[in-house]
CSV table of C-alpha atoms and ligand atoms in Angstrom, one decimal:
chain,number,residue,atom,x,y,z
Q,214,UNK,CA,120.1,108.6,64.8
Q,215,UNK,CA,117.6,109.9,62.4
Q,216,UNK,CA,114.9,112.4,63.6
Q,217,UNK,CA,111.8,111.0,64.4
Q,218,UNK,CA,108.6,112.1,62.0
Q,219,UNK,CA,107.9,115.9,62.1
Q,220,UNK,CA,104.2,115.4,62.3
Q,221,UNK,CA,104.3,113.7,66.1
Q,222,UNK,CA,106.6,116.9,67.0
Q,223,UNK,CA,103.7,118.9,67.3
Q,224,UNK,CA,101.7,118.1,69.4
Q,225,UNK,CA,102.4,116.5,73.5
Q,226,UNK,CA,101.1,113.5,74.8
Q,227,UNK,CA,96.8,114.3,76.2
Q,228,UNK,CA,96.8,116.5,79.0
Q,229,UNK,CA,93.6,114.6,79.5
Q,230,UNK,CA,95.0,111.3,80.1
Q,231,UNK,CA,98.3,113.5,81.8
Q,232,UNK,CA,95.8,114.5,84.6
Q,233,UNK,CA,94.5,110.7,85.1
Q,234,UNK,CA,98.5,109.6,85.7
Q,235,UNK,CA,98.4,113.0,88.2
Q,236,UNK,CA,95.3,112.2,89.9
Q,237,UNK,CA,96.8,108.8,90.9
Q,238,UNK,CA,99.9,110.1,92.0
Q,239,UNK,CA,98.6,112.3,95.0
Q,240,UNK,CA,95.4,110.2,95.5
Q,241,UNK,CA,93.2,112.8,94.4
Q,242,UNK,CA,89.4,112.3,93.6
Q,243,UNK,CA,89.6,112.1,89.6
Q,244,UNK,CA,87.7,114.9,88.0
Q,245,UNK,CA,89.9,115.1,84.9
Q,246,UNK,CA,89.2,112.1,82.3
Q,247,UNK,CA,85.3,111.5,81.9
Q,248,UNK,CA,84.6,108.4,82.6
Q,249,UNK,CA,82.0,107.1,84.9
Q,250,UNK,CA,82.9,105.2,88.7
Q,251,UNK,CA,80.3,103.3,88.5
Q,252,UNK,CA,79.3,100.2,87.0
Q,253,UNK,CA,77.9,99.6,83.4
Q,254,UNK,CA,73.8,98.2,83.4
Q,255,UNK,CA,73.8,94.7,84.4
Q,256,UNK,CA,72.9,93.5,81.4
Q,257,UNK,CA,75.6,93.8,79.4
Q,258,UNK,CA,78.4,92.4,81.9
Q,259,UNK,CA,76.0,89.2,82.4
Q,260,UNK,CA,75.9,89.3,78.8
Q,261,UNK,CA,79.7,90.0,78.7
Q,262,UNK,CA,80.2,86.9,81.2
Q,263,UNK,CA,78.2,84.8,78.9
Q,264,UNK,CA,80.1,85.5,75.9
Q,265,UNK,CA,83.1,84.8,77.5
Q,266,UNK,CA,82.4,80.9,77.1
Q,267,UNK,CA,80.9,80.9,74.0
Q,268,UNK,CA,82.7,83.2,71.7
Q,269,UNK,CA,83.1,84.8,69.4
Q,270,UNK,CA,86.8,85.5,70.6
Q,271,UNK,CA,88.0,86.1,66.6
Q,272,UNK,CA,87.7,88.8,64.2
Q,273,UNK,CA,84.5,90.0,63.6
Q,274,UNK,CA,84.3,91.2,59.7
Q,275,UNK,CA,86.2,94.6,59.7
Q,276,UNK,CA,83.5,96.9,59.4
Q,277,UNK,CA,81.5,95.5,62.3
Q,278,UNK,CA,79.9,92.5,63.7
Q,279,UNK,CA,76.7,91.7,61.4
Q,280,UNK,CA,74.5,92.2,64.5
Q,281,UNK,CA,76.0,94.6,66.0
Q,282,UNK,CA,75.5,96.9,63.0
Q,283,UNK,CA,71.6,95.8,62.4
Q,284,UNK,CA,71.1,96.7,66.3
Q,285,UNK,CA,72.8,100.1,65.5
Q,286,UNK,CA,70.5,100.2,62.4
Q,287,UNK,CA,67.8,100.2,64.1
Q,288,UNK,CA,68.5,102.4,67.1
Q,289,UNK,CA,70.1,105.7,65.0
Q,290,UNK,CA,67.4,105.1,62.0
Q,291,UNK,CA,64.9,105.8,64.8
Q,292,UNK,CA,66.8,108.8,66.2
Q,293,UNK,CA,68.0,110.1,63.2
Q,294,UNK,CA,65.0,109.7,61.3
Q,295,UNK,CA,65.7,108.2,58.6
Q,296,UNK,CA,67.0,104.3,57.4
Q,297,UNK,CA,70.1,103.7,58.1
Q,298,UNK,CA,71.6,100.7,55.7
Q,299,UNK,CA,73.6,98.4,58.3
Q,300,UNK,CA,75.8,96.7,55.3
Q,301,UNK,CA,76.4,99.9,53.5
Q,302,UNK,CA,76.3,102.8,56.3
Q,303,UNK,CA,78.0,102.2,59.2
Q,304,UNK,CA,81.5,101.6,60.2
Q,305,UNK,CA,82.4,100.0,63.7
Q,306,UNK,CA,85.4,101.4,65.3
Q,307,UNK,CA,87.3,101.3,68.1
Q,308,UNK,CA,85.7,104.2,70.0
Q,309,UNK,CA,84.9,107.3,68.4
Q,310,UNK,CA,88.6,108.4,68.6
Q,311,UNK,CA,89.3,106.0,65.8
Q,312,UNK,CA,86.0,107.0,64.4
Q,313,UNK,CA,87.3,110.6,64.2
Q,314,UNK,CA,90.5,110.0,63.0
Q,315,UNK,CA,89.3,107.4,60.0
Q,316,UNK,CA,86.9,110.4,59.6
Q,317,UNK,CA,89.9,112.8,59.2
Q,318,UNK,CA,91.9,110.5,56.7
Q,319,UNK,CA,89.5,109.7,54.3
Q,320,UNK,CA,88.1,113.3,53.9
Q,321,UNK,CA,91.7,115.0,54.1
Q,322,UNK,CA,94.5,115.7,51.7
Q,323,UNK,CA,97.3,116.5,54.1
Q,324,UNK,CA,97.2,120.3,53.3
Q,325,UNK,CA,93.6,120.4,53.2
Q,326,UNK,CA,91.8,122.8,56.0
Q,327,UNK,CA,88.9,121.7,58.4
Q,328,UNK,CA,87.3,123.9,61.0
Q,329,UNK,CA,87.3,123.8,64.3
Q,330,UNK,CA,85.0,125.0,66.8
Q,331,UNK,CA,87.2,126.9,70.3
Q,332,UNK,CA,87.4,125.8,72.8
Q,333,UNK,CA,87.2,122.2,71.3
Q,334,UNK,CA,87.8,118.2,73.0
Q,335,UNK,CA,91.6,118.0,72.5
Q,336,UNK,CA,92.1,114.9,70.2
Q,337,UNK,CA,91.1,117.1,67.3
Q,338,UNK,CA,94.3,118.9,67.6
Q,339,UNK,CA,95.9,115.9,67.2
Q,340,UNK,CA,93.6,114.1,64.7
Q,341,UNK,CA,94.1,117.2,62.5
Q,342,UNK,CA,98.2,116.8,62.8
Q,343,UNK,CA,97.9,112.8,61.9
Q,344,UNK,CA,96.1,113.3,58.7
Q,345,UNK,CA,98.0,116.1,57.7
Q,346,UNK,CA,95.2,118.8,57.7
Q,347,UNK,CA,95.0,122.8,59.1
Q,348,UNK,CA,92.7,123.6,61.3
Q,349,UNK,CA,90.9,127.0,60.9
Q,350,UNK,CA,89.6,127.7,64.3
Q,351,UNK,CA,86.6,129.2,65.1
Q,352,UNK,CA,85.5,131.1,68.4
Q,353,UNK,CA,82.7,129.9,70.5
Q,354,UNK,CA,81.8,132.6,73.1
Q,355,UNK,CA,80.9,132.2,76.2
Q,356,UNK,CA,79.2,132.4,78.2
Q,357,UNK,CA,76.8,130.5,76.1
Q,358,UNK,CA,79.3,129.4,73.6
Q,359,UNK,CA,77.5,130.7,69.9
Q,360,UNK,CA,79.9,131.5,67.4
Q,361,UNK,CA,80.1,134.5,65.3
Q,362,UNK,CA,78.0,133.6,61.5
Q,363,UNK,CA,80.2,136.0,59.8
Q,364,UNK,CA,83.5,134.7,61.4
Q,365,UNK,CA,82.6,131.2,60.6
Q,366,UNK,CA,81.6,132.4,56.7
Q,367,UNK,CA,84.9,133.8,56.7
Q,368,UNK,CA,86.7,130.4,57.6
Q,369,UNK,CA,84.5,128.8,55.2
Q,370,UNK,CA,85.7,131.4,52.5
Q,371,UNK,CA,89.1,129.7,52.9
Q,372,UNK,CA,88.2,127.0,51.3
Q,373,UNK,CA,88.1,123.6,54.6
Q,374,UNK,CA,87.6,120.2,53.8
Q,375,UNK,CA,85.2,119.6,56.4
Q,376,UNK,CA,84.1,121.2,59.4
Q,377,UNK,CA,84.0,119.1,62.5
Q,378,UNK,CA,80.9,119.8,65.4
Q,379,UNK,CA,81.0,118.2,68.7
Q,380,UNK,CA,77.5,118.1,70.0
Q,381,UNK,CA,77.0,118.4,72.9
Q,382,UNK,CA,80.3,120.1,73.2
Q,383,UNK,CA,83.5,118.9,75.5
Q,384,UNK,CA,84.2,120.8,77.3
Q,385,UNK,CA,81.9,123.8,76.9
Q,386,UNK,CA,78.5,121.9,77.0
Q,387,UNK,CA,77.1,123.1,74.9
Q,388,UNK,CA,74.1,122.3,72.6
Q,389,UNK,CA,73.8,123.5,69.3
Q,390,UNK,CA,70.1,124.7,68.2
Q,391,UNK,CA,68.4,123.7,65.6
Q,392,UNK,CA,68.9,127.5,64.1
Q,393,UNK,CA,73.1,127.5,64.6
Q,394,UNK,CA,73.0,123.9,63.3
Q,395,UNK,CA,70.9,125.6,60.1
Q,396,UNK,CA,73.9,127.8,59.5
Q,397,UNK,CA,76.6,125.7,59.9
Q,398,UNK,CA,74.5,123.5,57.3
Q,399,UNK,CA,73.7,126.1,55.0
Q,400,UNK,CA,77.5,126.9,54.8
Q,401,UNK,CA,78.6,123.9,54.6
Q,402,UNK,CA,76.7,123.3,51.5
Q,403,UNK,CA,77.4,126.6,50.1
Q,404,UNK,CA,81.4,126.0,50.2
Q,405,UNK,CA,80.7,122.2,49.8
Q,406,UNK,CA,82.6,121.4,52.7
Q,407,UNK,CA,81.9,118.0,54.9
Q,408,UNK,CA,80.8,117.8,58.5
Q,409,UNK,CA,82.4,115.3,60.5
Q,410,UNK,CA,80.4,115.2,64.1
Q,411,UNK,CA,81.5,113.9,67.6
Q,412,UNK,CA,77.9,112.9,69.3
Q,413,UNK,CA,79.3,110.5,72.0
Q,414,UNK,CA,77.0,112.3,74.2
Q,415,UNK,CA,73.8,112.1,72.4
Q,416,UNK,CA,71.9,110.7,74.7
Q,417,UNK,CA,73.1,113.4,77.8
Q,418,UNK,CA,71.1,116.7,77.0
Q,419,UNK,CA,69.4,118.2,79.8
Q,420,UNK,CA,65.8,119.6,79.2
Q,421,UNK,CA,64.9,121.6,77.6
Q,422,UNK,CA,67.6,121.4,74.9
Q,423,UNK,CA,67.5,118.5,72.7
Q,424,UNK,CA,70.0,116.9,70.9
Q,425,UNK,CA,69.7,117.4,67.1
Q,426,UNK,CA,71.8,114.7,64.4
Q,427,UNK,CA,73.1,117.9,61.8
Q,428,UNK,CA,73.2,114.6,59.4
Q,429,UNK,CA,69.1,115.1,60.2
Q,430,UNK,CA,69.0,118.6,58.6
Q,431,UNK,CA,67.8,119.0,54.5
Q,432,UNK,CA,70.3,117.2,52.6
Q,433,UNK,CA,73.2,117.2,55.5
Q,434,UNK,CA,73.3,113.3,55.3
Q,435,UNK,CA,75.0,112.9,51.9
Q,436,UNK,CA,78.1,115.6,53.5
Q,437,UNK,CA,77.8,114.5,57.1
Q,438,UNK,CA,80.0,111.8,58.6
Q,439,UNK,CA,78.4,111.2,62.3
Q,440,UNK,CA,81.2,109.7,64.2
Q,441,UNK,CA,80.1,108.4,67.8
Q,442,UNK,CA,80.4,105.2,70.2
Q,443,UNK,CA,78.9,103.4,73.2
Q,444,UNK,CA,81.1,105.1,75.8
Q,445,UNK,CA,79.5,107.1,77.7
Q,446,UNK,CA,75.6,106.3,76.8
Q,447,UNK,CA,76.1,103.0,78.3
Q,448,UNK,CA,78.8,103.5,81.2
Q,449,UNK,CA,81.9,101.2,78.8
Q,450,UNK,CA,84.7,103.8,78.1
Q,451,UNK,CA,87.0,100.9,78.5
Q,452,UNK,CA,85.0,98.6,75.8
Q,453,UNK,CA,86.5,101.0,72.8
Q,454,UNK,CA,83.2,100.8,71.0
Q,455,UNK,CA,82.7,103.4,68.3
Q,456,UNK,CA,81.4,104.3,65.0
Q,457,UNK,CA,80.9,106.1,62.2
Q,458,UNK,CA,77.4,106.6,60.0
Q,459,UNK,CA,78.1,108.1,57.0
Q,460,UNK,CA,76.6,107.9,52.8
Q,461,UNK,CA,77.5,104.8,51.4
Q,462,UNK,CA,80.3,106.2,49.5
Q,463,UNK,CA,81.8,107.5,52.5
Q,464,UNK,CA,81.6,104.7,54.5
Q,465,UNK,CA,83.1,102.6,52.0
Q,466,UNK,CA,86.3,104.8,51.7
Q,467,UNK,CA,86.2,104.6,55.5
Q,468,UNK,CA,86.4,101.0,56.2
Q,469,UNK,CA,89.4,100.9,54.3
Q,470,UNK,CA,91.0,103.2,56.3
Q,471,UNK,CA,89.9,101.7,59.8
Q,472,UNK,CA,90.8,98.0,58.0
Q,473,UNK,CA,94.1,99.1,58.1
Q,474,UNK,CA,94.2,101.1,61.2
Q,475,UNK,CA,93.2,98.4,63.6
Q,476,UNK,CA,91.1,95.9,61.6
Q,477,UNK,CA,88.0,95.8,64.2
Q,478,UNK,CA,86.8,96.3,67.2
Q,479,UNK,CA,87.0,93.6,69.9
Q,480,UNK,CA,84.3,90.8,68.8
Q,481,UNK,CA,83.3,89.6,71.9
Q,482,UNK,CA,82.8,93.2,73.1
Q,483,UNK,CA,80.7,93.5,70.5
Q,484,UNK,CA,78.8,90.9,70.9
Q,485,UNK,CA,77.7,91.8,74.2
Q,486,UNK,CA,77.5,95.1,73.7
Q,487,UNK,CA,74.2,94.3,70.6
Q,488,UNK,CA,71.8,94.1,74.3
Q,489,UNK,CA,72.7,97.3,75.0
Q,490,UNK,CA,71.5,99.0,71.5
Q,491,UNK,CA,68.4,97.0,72.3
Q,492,UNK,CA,67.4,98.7,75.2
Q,493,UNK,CA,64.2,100.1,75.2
Q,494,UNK,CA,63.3,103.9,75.2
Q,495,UNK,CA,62.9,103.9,79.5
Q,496,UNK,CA,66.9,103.1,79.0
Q,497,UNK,CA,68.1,106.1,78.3
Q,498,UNK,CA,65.1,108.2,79.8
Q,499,UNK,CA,66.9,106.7,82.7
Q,500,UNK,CA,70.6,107.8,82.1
Q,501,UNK,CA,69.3,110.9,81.4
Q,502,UNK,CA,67.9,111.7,84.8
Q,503,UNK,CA,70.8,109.8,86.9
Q,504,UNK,CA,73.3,112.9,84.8
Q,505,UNK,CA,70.3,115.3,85.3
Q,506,UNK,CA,70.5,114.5,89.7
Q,507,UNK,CA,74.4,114.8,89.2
Q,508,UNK,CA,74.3,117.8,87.3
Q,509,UNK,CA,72.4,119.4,90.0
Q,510,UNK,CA,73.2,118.0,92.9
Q,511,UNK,CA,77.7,118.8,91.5
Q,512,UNK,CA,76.7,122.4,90.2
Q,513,UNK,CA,74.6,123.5,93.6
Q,514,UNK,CA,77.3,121.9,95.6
Q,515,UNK,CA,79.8,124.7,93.6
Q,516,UNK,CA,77.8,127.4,94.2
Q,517,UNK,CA,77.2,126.8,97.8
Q,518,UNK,CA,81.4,126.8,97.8
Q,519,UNK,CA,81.1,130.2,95.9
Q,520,UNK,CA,83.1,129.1,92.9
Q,521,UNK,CA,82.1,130.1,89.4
Q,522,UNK,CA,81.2,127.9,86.6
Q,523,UNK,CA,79.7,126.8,83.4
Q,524,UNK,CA,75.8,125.6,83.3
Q,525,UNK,CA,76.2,122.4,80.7
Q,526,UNK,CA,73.3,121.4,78.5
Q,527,UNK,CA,75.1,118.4,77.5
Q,528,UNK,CA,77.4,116.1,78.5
Q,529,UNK,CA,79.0,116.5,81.5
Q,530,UNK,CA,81.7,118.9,81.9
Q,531,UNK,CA,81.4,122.2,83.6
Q,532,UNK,CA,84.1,124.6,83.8
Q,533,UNK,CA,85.6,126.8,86.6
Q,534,UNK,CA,86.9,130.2,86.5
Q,535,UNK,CA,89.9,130.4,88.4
Q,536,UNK,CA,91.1,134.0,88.0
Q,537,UNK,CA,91.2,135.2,91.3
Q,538,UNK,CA,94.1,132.4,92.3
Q,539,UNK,CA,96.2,134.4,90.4
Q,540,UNK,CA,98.0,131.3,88.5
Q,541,UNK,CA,99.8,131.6,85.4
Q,542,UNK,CA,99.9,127.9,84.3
Q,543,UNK,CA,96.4,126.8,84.9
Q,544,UNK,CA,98.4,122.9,84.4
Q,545,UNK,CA,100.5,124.5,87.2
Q,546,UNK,CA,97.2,125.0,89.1
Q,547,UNK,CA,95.2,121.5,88.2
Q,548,UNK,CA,98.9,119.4,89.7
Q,549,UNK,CA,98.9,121.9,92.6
Q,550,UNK,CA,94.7,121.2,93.0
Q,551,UNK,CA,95.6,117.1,92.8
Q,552,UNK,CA,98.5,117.1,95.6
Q,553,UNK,CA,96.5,120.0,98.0
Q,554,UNK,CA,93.2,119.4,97.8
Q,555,UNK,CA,92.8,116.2,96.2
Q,556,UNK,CA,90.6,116.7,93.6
Q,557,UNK,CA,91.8,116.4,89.6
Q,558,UNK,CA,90.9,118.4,86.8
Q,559,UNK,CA,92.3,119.0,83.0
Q,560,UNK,CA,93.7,122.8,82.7
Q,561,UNK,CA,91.3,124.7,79.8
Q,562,UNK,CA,94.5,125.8,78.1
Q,563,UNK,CA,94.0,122.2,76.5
Q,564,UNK,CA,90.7,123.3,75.0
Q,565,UNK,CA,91.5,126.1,73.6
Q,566,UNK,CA,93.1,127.8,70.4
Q,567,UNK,CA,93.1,131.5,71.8
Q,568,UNK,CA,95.2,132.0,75.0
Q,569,UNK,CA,93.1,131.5,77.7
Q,570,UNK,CA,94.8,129.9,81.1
Q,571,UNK,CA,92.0,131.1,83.6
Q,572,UNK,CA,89.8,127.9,83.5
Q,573,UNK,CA,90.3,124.7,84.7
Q,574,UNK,CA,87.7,121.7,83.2
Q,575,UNK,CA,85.9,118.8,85.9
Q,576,UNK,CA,83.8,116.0,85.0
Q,577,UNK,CA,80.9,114.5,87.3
Q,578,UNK,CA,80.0,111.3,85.5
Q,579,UNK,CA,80.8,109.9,89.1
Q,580,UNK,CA,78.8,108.2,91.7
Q,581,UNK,CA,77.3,110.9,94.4
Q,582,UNK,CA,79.5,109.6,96.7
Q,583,UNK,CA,82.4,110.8,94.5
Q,584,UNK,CA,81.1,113.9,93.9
Q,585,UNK,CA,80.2,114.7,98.0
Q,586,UNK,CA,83.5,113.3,98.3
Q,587,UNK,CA,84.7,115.9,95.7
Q,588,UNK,CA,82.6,118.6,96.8
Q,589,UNK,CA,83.9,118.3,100.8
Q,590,UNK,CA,87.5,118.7,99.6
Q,591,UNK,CA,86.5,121.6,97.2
Q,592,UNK,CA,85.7,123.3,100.9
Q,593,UNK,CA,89.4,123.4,101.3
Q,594,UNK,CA,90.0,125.4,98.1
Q,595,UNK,CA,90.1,128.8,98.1
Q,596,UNK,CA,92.8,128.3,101.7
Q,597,UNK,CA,95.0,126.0,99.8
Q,598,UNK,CA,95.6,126.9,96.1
Q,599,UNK,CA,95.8,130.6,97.6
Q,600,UNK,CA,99.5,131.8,96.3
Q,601,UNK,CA,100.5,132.6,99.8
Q,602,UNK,CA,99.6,128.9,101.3
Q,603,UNK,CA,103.4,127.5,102.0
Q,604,UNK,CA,104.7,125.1,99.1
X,297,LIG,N1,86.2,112.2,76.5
X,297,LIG,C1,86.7,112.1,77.8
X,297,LIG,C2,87.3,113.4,78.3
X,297,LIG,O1,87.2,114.4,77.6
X,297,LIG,C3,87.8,111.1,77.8
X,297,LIG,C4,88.9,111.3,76.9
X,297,LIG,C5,89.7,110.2,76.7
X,297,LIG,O2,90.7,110.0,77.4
X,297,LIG,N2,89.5,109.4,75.7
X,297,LIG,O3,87.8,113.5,79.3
């Protein structure tokens, strides 16, 4: 048999989604994938149930349901100040992983180098691979995450394609200010490179940071293609409801390539999903303070156990320091965590470029319960993932 294609050799399946199938296996409570245990607002599932009977349940035009796309509109012209056209600007994918990858392809020459930020959310790894690019990757230091100007000038100097930003940053949490944002943006138009963003969690910045659109900054739009989706502002990770808001030019070259990647996303999600990007303001005010309570109520529950971690400012990851177990795998760590004390979690290795196995990643977009629930097993952890406890 012929060899299947080089460019699937390298990389493995998402330790993400590996850590899901792991969590399930011993039972554990699962920390690893973010997505939320609870239900989406009420809204949208009666809406959901409505459009069941009455359609529509075929295509939607490629690019994105008509409405769907003026509701959009209207929502990021307001946070993004500035109109966004819904015919000529936006492209309506399935979730922003397609968004990303349509991103990739139609700014990338395989060949072509893009920067990336590490540690960094792991599909860009992969969505580098697909479309043939090199990644140049670029430190972010903790324990606040900023990366080096110089170091990032000098992966500029090499010539990238595009750089690509997630703000708020998985898995760091990160927020970028208004001033790093200025850099990146200043060198980006210096080296006339593009910035392809990741702002799924947009709407989860705690105060006082704020999130800030880089397409926002002087003359950023025209280079900036802001990839995003409905995920995880309203509670439908399963829906597979992205999108990408890019120049007209852009988005043009971008709807071909989603066309032929998956023609649309799901119409009747769609549908339902238009009273959603109606909400009013108190919407995501409210969203923002359920994260805000878990935030605080996951990350004093930690420090009452004594374990180290990350302080996010967005989104909501926070990450663990697990030196003192000793481990040299930190996967080996995260399937021993699942089976002994019941609690999942993705290894950092599969954030990061540089060789760093001494942090393990949880998520708490989970009901309180989950997280007590989470927390009361944690208890158990420093007895059971000792090296000495019996196998
Ligand atoms: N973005 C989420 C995470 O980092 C879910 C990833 C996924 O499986 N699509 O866990």
């Amino acid at each position: 048999m012929q060899k299947l294609s080089e460019r699937t050799s390298h990389f493995t399946d998402s330790v993400i989604r590996r850590m899901t199938r792991i969590s399930m296996k011993y039972g554990a409570v699962n920390l690893s994938q973010g997505f939320p245990d609870f239900d989406p607002p009420r809204e949208l599932l009666e809406r959901l149930s409505e459009v069941a009977l009455t359609g529509p349940h075929q295509y939607s035009i490629t690019c994105g349901a008509q409405n769907f796309r003026e509701a959009l509109a209207e929502k990021q012209s307001r946070l993004m100040g500035r109109p966004i056209d819904a015919n000529s600007e936006i492209v309506v994918t399935c979730g922003s992983t397609e968004a990303m990858m349509a991103a990739m392809m139609t700014v990338a020459n395989p060949g072509d180098k893009v920067i990336v930020f590490s540690p960094f959310y792991e599909n860009y790894g992969a969505d580098t691979i697909l479309s043939g690019a090199e990644p140049i990757y670029v430190p972010l230091y903790p324990p606040g995450f900023h990366f080096d100007a110089a170091e990032l000038e000098y992966a500029f100097k090499q010539g990238p394609k595009a750089l690509i930003l997630c703000n708020p940053s998985n898995p760091s949490g990160k927020v970028f200010t208004h001033d790093e944002l200025s850099v990146i943006a200043d060198l980006a138009k210096k080296y006339d490179s593009y910035v392809i963003t990741d702002e799924v969690y947009e709407h989860i910045v705690y105060a006082p940071h704020k999130h800030i659109y880089i397409a926002s900054l002087p003359d950023m739009f025209e280079r900036t293609i802001s990839c995003s989706s409905l995920s995880k502002t309203y509670s439908i990770t399963g829906w597979r409801l992205g999108y990408i808001i890019a120049p007209a030019e852009i988005a043009q070259v971008a709807k071909k390539v989603h066309d032929f990647l998956t023609v649309g996303a799901a119409a009747p999600l769609q549908e339902a999903a238009v009273a959603g990007l109606r909400f009013p303001e108190a919407y995501y005010d409210a969203l923002l303070r359920e994260y805000t309570e878990k935030r605080g109520l996951f990350l004093k529950g930690l420090d009452d156990l004594g374990i180290r971690h990350t302080t996010p400012e967005g989104a909501y990851y926070v990450m663990l320091d697990i030196s003192e177990y000793g481990y040299e795998s930190d996967l080996d760590f995260c399937e021993r965590l699942a089976e002994r004390v019941g609690v999942g979690a993705v290894p950092g290795s599969s954030f990061f470029r540089e060789n760093v196995n001494h942090l393990i990643r949880f998520h708490f977009a989970k009901r309180n319960e989950t997280l007590l629930e989470a927390l009361n097993r944690l208890n158990g952890m420093k007895e059971k993932m000792s090296k000495k406890h019996s196998v």
